[in-house]
Amino acid sequence: MISRRKTLFFLGLAGVAGCTRGNRLRLNVFNWSNYVGENTLPAFEAETGIRVRYAIYESNEEMLARVMTGNSGWDLVFPSNYFVGPMREMSLLAPLDHSRLGQLGNLDRIFQRPEWDPELRWSLPYMWGSSGILFNTRSGAAPQSWAELWTTRYRGRMTMLDDPAEVFGAALKKLGRSLNASSEVDLRSALQEALHQKPLLRAYLNAEVRDQIVAGDIAACQTWATTAQQAIDAAPHLRYVYPLEGYALYADCAVLLRESNRADLAHQFLDYLLRADVAAGIVTYSRTATANAAARSRIPAEISSLKTLYPDPETMARGEWFAPLAAQAQRLRDRLWTELKSA
């Protein structure tokens, strides 16, 4: 919802400062893949006259590496909730002006005062999701727990996310601990679990795994619910499981970068995304879970009823929201992740 890797595409024309050729206003938006509909940007451009330069990324780390210099050229990015605090502490973010967000009340109640940003001063919840297990039913009975991804059942035909929070989080859940556990003992225990699992894996992959599991090359993978639903749409014999030990929940949030000098344009775009009709159109096209409650009634029932995207209350109760780690724990996890990847 996290790392999701490095294919970029651009919509719109290149230019300098805030304008394109012909002195047309331009907004620069860097977002996760598959997070807008095919008409979302063209309709905004036609309505406002603002050209949108748009690119995608597949992981929080990739996005952060691009913007942390403070001279990236982007105006809006969409970090996961647990990156909002660290980005604010690094002075990368500018506060949002609620007076210019007339559609803010459309947010779902749980996202109007989220624990990572209770006043929504720095971030605007956009999409949310989970990470679980996607598997091929032709490969046998459904796995029910993270622990089953540590057995030889899927040896060589299994992947985990290319994301330290997700991989270590799954390992911690397997151990019966919080996915946000951050002591050195907890993180080193998670590393040992991941090292034991690594020989069973084909790779660490994010959105790229979708095509592989649809093609039958992969039998099971740790993935995000949105990626899972896209795969299921293409191959109905696939299924998504919320592991019994618990699983991660995340929210991807729009933020305005401090380096931007296009705050007016950015707020116009954010308020546009908050509109119920726009949000519903995005979800209908992209098969994602929106933070916009007003859009839910406009989403076709065949989408709003998808348990992969919108789990029932009992299943939701097993989920745990990612939280930012303290700086020392973050540095340790980064080192341990490097150790795992190079092992």
Short mmCIF file of C-alpha atoms in Angstrom, two decimals:
data_model
loop_
_atom_site.label_atom_id
_atom_site.label_comp_id
_atom_site.label_asym_id
_atom_site.label_seq_id
_atom_site.Cartn_x
_atom_site.Cartn_y
_atom_site.Cartn_z
CA MET A 1 0.00 0.00 0.00
CA ILE A 2 5.54 0.24 0.24
CA SER A 3 7.30 -0.21 -1.26
CA ARG A 4 5.42 -0.93 -4.74
CA ARG A 5 9.79 -0.52 -8.61
CA LYS A 6 11.32 1.67 -10.96
CA THR A 7 9.32 1.92 -14.16
CA LEU A 8 8.44 5.52 -14.91
CA PHE A 9 6.05 6.96 -17.40
CA PHE A 10 5.16 10.53 -18.08
CA LEU A 11 1.92 12.13 -19.15
CA GLY A 12 2.02 15.74 -20.27
CA LEU A 13 4.71 17.90 -21.77
CA ALA A 14 8.08 18.76 -20.33
CA GLY A 15 8.79 22.34 -19.37
CA VAL A 16 10.47 24.64 -16.92
CA ALA A 17 9.38 26.43 -13.76
CA GLY A 18 5.57 26.22 -13.49
CA CYS A 19 4.78 26.42 -17.18
CA THR A 20 4.89 24.33 -20.31
CA ARG A 21 5.48 25.60 -23.80
CA GLY A 22 2.99 28.35 -24.52
CA ASN A 23 3.22 29.51 -20.89
CA ARG A 24 0.58 27.01 -19.76
CA LEU A 25 0.48 26.26 -16.02
CA ARG A 26 1.88 22.89 -15.04
CA LEU A 27 1.68 20.69 -11.95
CA ASN A 28 4.15 17.86 -11.30
CA VAL A 29 2.69 14.75 -9.65
CA PHE A 30 4.63 11.64 -8.58
CA ASN A 31 2.37 8.76 -7.54
CA TRP A 32 2.07 5.00 -7.15
CA SER A 33 1.25 2.97 -10.25
CA ASN A 34 -2.40 2.38 -11.14
CA TYR A 35 -3.65 5.13 -8.82
CA VAL A 36 -5.57 7.25 -11.33
CA GLY A 37 -8.14 6.40 -13.97
CA GLU A 38 -7.61 6.76 -17.69
CA ASN A 39 -9.67 9.96 -17.71
CA THR A 40 -8.60 11.43 -14.36
CA LEU A 41 -5.81 13.64 -15.65
CA PRO A 42 -7.28 14.60 -19.04
CA ALA A 43 -10.54 15.66 -17.35
CA PHE A 44 -8.66 17.80 -14.80
CA GLU A 45 -6.59 19.42 -17.55
CA ALA A 46 -9.69 20.18 -19.63
CA GLU A 47 -11.52 21.59 -16.60
CA THR A 48 -8.72 23.77 -15.25
CA GLY A 49 -6.31 24.41 -18.10
CA ILE A 50 -3.50 23.07 -15.89
CA ARG A 51 -1.14 20.61 -17.54
CA VAL A 52 -0.20 17.63 -15.33
CA ARG A 53 3.23 16.06 -15.62
CA TYR A 54 2.76 12.65 -14.06
CA ALA A 55 5.11 9.79 -13.20
CA ILE A 56 4.85 6.61 -11.17
CA TYR A 57 6.98 4.74 -8.65
CA GLU A 58 6.73 1.36 -6.97
CA SER A 59 8.19 1.93 -3.51
CA ASN A 60 8.30 4.56 -0.78
CA GLU A 61 12.07 4.29 -0.76
CA GLU A 62 12.25 5.06 -4.46
CA MET A 63 10.05 8.11 -4.02
CA LEU A 64 11.98 9.36 -0.99
CA ALA A 65 15.32 8.99 -2.75
CA ARG A 66 14.00 11.25 -5.50
CA VAL A 67 12.62 14.02 -3.29
CA MET A 68 14.86 14.16 -0.24
CA THR A 69 17.31 16.56 -1.90
CA GLY A 70 14.60 19.21 -1.83
CA ASN A 71 15.21 19.95 -5.50
CA SER A 72 13.36 17.13 -7.24
CA GLY A 73 10.96 19.15 -9.37
CA TRP A 74 7.88 17.39 -7.98
CA ASP A 75 4.98 19.16 -6.29
CA LEU A 76 2.79 16.34 -4.98
CA VAL A 77 3.83 12.85 -3.93
CA PHE A 78 1.90 10.05 -2.22
CA PRO A 79 3.88 8.41 0.61
CA SER A 80 2.43 5.67 2.77
CA ASN A 81 1.19 6.83 6.14
CA TYR A 82 4.28 5.79 8.08
CA PHE A 83 6.51 7.91 5.83
CA VAL A 84 4.56 11.11 6.48
CA GLY A 85 6.09 11.76 9.91
CA PRO A 86 9.69 11.14 8.86
CA MET A 87 9.26 13.30 5.76
CA ARG A 88 7.87 16.10 7.92
CA GLU A 89 10.78 15.76 10.33
CA MET A 90 13.16 16.07 7.37
CA SER A 91 11.41 19.36 6.48
CA LEU A 92 10.30 17.98 3.13
CA LEU A 93 6.61 18.85 3.52
CA ALA A 94 4.54 22.01 3.38
CA PRO A 95 1.30 22.27 5.40
CA LEU A 96 -2.04 21.87 3.66
CA ASP A 97 -4.53 24.73 3.58
CA HIS A 98 -7.93 23.30 4.52
CA SER A 99 -9.68 26.46 3.35
CA ARG A 100 -8.78 25.42 -0.19
CA LEU A 101 -10.01 21.83 0.25
CA GLY A 102 -13.76 22.18 0.14
CA GLN A 103 -14.30 18.45 -0.42
CA LEU A 104 -12.35 17.39 2.68
CA GLY A 105 -15.51 16.19 4.42
CA ASN A 106 -15.81 13.40 1.84
CA LEU A 107 -13.11 11.41 3.63
CA ASP A 108 -14.14 8.30 5.51
CA ARG A 109 -14.50 8.87 9.25
CA ILE A 110 -11.45 6.72 10.09
CA PHE A 111 -9.31 8.94 7.85
CA GLN A 112 -10.52 12.31 9.13
CA ARG A 113 -8.33 12.10 12.25
CA PRO A 114 -5.75 9.38 11.55
CA GLU A 115 -3.19 8.71 14.24
CA TRP A 116 -0.26 9.54 11.95
CA ASP A 117 -1.61 13.06 11.24
CA PRO A 118 -4.67 13.81 13.43
CA GLU A 119 -5.22 17.32 12.07
CA LEU A 120 -4.49 16.37 8.45
CA ARG A 121 -2.04 19.24 8.53
CA TRP A 122 0.56 17.50 6.37
CA SER A 123 -1.21 14.73 4.48
CA LEU A 124 -4.43 13.78 2.75
CA PRO A 125 -5.42 10.08 2.84
CA TYR A 126 -5.98 8.88 -0.73
CA MET A 127 -6.00 5.08 -0.97
CA TRP A 128 -5.59 2.39 1.64
CA GLY A 129 -4.93 -1.31 1.61
CA SER A 130 -3.35 -4.35 3.15
CA SER A 131 -0.65 -6.87 2.44
CA GLY A 132 -1.39 -10.57 2.47
CA ILE A 133 -0.88 -13.75 0.48
CA LEU A 134 -1.97 -14.18 -3.13
CA PHE A 135 -1.93 -17.79 -4.30
CA ASN A 136 -2.85 -20.00 -7.21
CA THR A 137 -5.70 -22.36 -6.28
CA ARG A 138 -4.35 -24.85 -8.83
CA SER A 139 -1.36 -25.31 -6.55
CA GLY A 140 -3.44 -26.83 -3.75
CA ALA A 141 -5.27 -25.74 -0.62
CA ALA A 142 -5.20 -22.13 0.46
CA PRO A 143 -2.36 -21.07 2.78
CA GLN A 144 -3.82 -19.64 5.97
CA SER A 145 -0.78 -18.13 7.67
CA TRP A 146 2.51 -16.38 7.07
CA ALA A 147 4.20 -19.46 8.54
CA GLU A 148 3.23 -21.45 5.44
CA LEU A 149 5.49 -19.21 3.37
CA TRP A 150 8.39 -20.56 5.41
CA THR A 151 7.75 -24.18 4.34
CA THR A 152 9.01 -25.94 1.21
CA ARG A 153 5.52 -26.05 -0.32
CA TYR A 154 6.22 -23.16 -2.69
CA ARG A 155 10.00 -23.49 -2.94
CA GLY A 156 11.26 -21.58 -5.97
CA ARG A 157 7.75 -20.47 -6.93
CA MET A 158 7.20 -17.83 -4.27
CA THR A 159 8.10 -14.16 -3.82
CA MET A 160 8.01 -11.62 -1.02
CA LEU A 161 7.67 -7.88 -1.39
CA ASP A 162 10.80 -5.87 -2.11
CA ASP A 163 10.09 -3.81 0.98
CA PRO A 164 11.80 -3.96 4.38
CA ALA A 165 8.72 -2.95 6.38
CA GLU A 166 6.59 -5.61 4.70
CA VAL A 167 9.09 -8.49 4.83
CA PHE A 168 10.19 -7.80 8.39
CA GLY A 169 6.57 -7.16 9.33
CA ALA A 170 5.48 -10.57 8.04
CA ALA A 171 8.37 -12.21 9.89
CA LEU A 172 7.40 -10.43 13.11
CA LYS A 173 3.77 -11.48 12.70
CA LYS A 174 4.94 -15.07 12.21
CA LEU A 175 6.76 -14.73 15.54
CA GLY A 176 3.60 -13.44 17.22
CA ARG A 177 4.87 -9.87 17.58
CA SER A 178 3.71 -6.47 16.39
CA LEU A 179 4.74 -5.63 12.84
CA ASN A 180 5.94 -2.31 14.33
CA ALA A 181 8.19 -3.98 16.92
CA SER A 182 11.41 -2.02 16.83
CA SER A 183 13.80 -3.24 19.51
CA GLU A 184 17.13 -4.58 18.33
CA VAL A 185 16.13 -8.03 19.57
CA ASP A 186 12.89 -7.94 17.56
CA LEU A 187 14.48 -6.67 14.38
CA ARG A 188 17.34 -9.15 14.51
CA SER A 189 14.84 -11.94 15.13
CA ALA A 190 12.94 -10.82 12.05
CA LEU A 191 16.17 -10.83 10.06
CA GLN A 192 16.89 -14.42 11.10
CA GLU A 193 13.40 -15.46 10.00
CA ALA A 194 13.87 -13.73 6.66
CA LEU A 195 17.28 -15.36 6.18
CA HIS A 196 15.75 -18.78 6.81
CA GLN A 197 13.05 -18.05 4.22
CA LYS A 198 15.25 -16.55 1.52
CA PRO A 199 16.45 -19.87 -0.03
CA LEU A 200 12.79 -20.73 -0.69
CA LEU A 201 12.13 -17.55 -2.66
CA ARG A 202 12.45 -16.78 -6.32
CA ALA A 203 12.81 -13.06 -5.69
CA TYR A 204 11.70 -9.97 -3.80
CA LEU A 205 9.18 -8.25 -6.08
CA ASN A 206 6.52 -5.56 -5.88
CA ALA A 207 3.93 -4.88 -8.60
CA GLU A 208 6.00 -6.87 -11.11
CA VAL A 209 4.85 -10.13 -9.53
CA ARG A 210 1.32 -9.58 -10.84
CA ASP A 211 2.13 -10.71 -14.38
CA GLN A 212 4.22 -13.63 -13.14
CA ILE A 213 1.50 -15.11 -10.95
CA VAL A 214 -1.13 -14.56 -13.65
CA ALA A 215 1.11 -16.45 -16.10
CA GLY A 216 1.53 -19.31 -13.62
CA ASP A 217 5.26 -18.82 -13.08
CA ILE A 218 4.65 -18.01 -9.40
CA ALA A 219 2.39 -20.06 -7.13
CA ALA A 220 2.21 -17.74 -4.11
CA CYS A 221 3.44 -14.30 -3.11
CA GLN A 222 3.27 -11.66 -0.44
CA THR A 223 1.62 -8.71 -2.12
CA TRP A 224 -0.63 -5.71 -1.66
CA ALA A 225 -4.38 -6.16 -1.93
CA THR A 226 -4.62 -3.78 -4.89
CA THR A 227 -2.03 -5.75 -6.86
CA ALA A 228 -3.80 -8.95 -5.82
CA GLN A 229 -7.17 -7.75 -7.09
CA GLN A 230 -5.69 -6.73 -10.42
CA ALA A 231 -4.19 -10.21 -10.74
CA ILE A 232 -7.46 -11.89 -9.75
CA ASP A 233 -9.31 -9.85 -12.37
CA ALA A 234 -6.96 -11.29 -15.00
CA ALA A 235 -6.87 -14.83 -13.55
CA PRO A 236 -9.98 -15.72 -11.48
CA HIS A 237 -8.36 -18.91 -10.15
CA LEU A 238 -6.15 -16.75 -7.92
CA ARG A 239 -7.19 -15.98 -4.33
CA TYR A 240 -6.09 -13.49 -1.67
CA VAL A 241 -5.68 -14.50 1.98
CA TYR A 242 -5.47 -12.35 5.11
CA PRO A 243 -3.03 -14.38 7.27
CA LEU A 244 -4.30 -15.62 10.62
CA GLU A 245 -1.35 -14.15 12.56
CA GLY A 246 -2.39 -10.68 11.40
CA TYR A 247 -1.36 -8.46 8.54
CA ALA A 248 -0.30 -4.92 7.65
CA LEU A 249 -2.62 -2.04 6.86
CA TYR A 250 -1.38 1.12 5.16
CA ALA A 251 -2.79 4.34 3.73
CA ASP A 252 -1.14 6.16 0.85
CA CYS A 253 -1.49 9.90 1.38
CA ALA A 254 -1.04 12.96 -0.82
CA VAL A 255 1.50 15.48 0.49
CA LEU A 256 2.68 18.84 -0.79
CA LEU A 257 6.45 19.11 -1.01
CA ARG A 258 8.04 22.11 0.64
CA GLU A 259 10.12 22.73 -2.47
CA SER A 260 6.98 23.34 -4.56
CA ASN A 261 6.07 26.85 -5.63
CA ARG A 262 2.74 25.66 -7.05
CA ALA A 263 0.65 25.36 -3.88
CA ASP A 264 -2.42 26.88 -5.54
CA LEU A 265 -2.34 24.37 -8.39
CA ALA A 266 -1.65 21.52 -5.98
CA HIS A 267 -4.64 22.34 -3.80
CA GLN A 268 -6.86 22.55 -6.90
CA PHE A 269 -5.73 19.06 -7.87
CA LEU A 270 -6.19 17.65 -4.35
CA ASP A 271 -9.69 19.05 -4.07
CA TYR A 272 -10.47 17.57 -7.48
CA LEU A 273 -9.30 14.13 -6.28
CA LEU A 274 -11.55 14.50 -3.22
CA ARG A 275 -14.68 14.91 -5.32
CA ALA A 276 -16.97 11.91 -4.97
CA ASP A 277 -17.44 11.45 -8.71
CA VAL A 278 -13.71 11.69 -9.43
CA ALA A 279 -12.73 9.32 -6.60
CA ALA A 280 -15.39 6.81 -7.67
CA GLY A 281 -14.17 6.93 -11.26
CA ILE A 282 -10.60 6.24 -10.16
CA VAL A 283 -11.59 3.26 -8.02
CA THR A 284 -13.88 1.84 -10.70
CA TYR A 285 -10.99 1.94 -13.16
CA SER A 286 -8.08 0.97 -10.91
CA ARG A 287 -9.78 -1.50 -8.52
CA THR A 288 -8.32 0.07 -5.41
CA ALA A 289 -9.69 0.91 -1.94
CA THR A 290 -10.47 4.59 -1.56
CA ALA A 291 -10.30 6.68 1.61
CA ASN A 292 -13.24 8.69 0.21
CA ALA A 293 -16.49 7.66 1.90
CA ALA A 294 -18.64 9.81 -0.40
CA ALA A 295 -17.35 7.84 -3.38
CA ARG A 296 -18.36 4.46 -2.00
CA SER A 297 -22.04 4.78 -2.97
CA ARG A 298 -20.98 5.59 -6.53
CA ILE A 299 -18.73 2.56 -6.92
CA PRO A 300 -20.31 -0.43 -8.71
CA ALA A 301 -21.42 -3.11 -6.24
CA GLU A 302 -19.18 -5.69 -7.88
CA ILE A 303 -16.20 -3.59 -6.77
CA SER A 304 -17.35 -2.30 -3.37
CA SER A 305 -18.20 -5.88 -2.36
CA LEU A 306 -14.74 -7.26 -3.15
CA LYS A 307 -13.34 -8.71 0.09
CA THR A 308 -9.80 -8.37 -1.25
CA LEU A 309 -10.21 -4.59 -1.22
CA TYR A 310 -12.84 -4.10 1.49
CA PRO A 311 -12.53 -6.82 4.15
CA ASP A 312 -15.30 -7.45 6.66
CA PRO A 313 -15.01 -6.03 10.22
CA GLU A 314 -13.81 -9.33 11.69
CA THR A 315 -10.98 -9.53 9.18
CA MET A 316 -10.14 -5.84 9.61
CA ALA A 317 -9.74 -6.43 13.34
CA ARG A 318 -6.71 -8.64 12.62
CA GLY A 319 -5.00 -5.86 10.70
CA GLU A 320 -2.38 -3.54 12.15
CA TRP A 321 -1.52 -0.10 10.80
CA PHE A 322 2.09 0.52 9.98
CA ALA A 323 3.69 3.15 12.22
CA PRO A 324 6.96 5.05 11.69
CA LEU A 325 10.00 3.69 13.47
CA ALA A 326 12.24 5.80 15.66
CA ALA A 327 15.29 7.03 13.75
CA GLN A 328 17.68 4.58 15.44
CA ALA A 329 15.41 1.61 14.75
CA GLN A 330 14.91 2.76 11.16
CA ARG A 331 18.66 2.89 10.58
CA LEU A 332 19.06 -0.57 12.08
CA ARG A 333 16.28 -2.05 9.93
CA ASP A 334 17.82 -0.47 6.83
CA ARG A 335 21.17 -2.09 7.66
CA LEU A 336 19.54 -5.45 8.31
CA TRP A 337 17.60 -5.21 5.05
CA THR A 338 20.83 -4.59 3.17
CA GLU A 339 22.33 -7.59 4.95
CA LEU A 340 19.37 -9.74 3.92
CA LYS A 341 19.42 -8.66 0.29
CA SER A 342 23.17 -9.26 -0.03
CA ALA A 343 23.15 -12.63 1.78
#
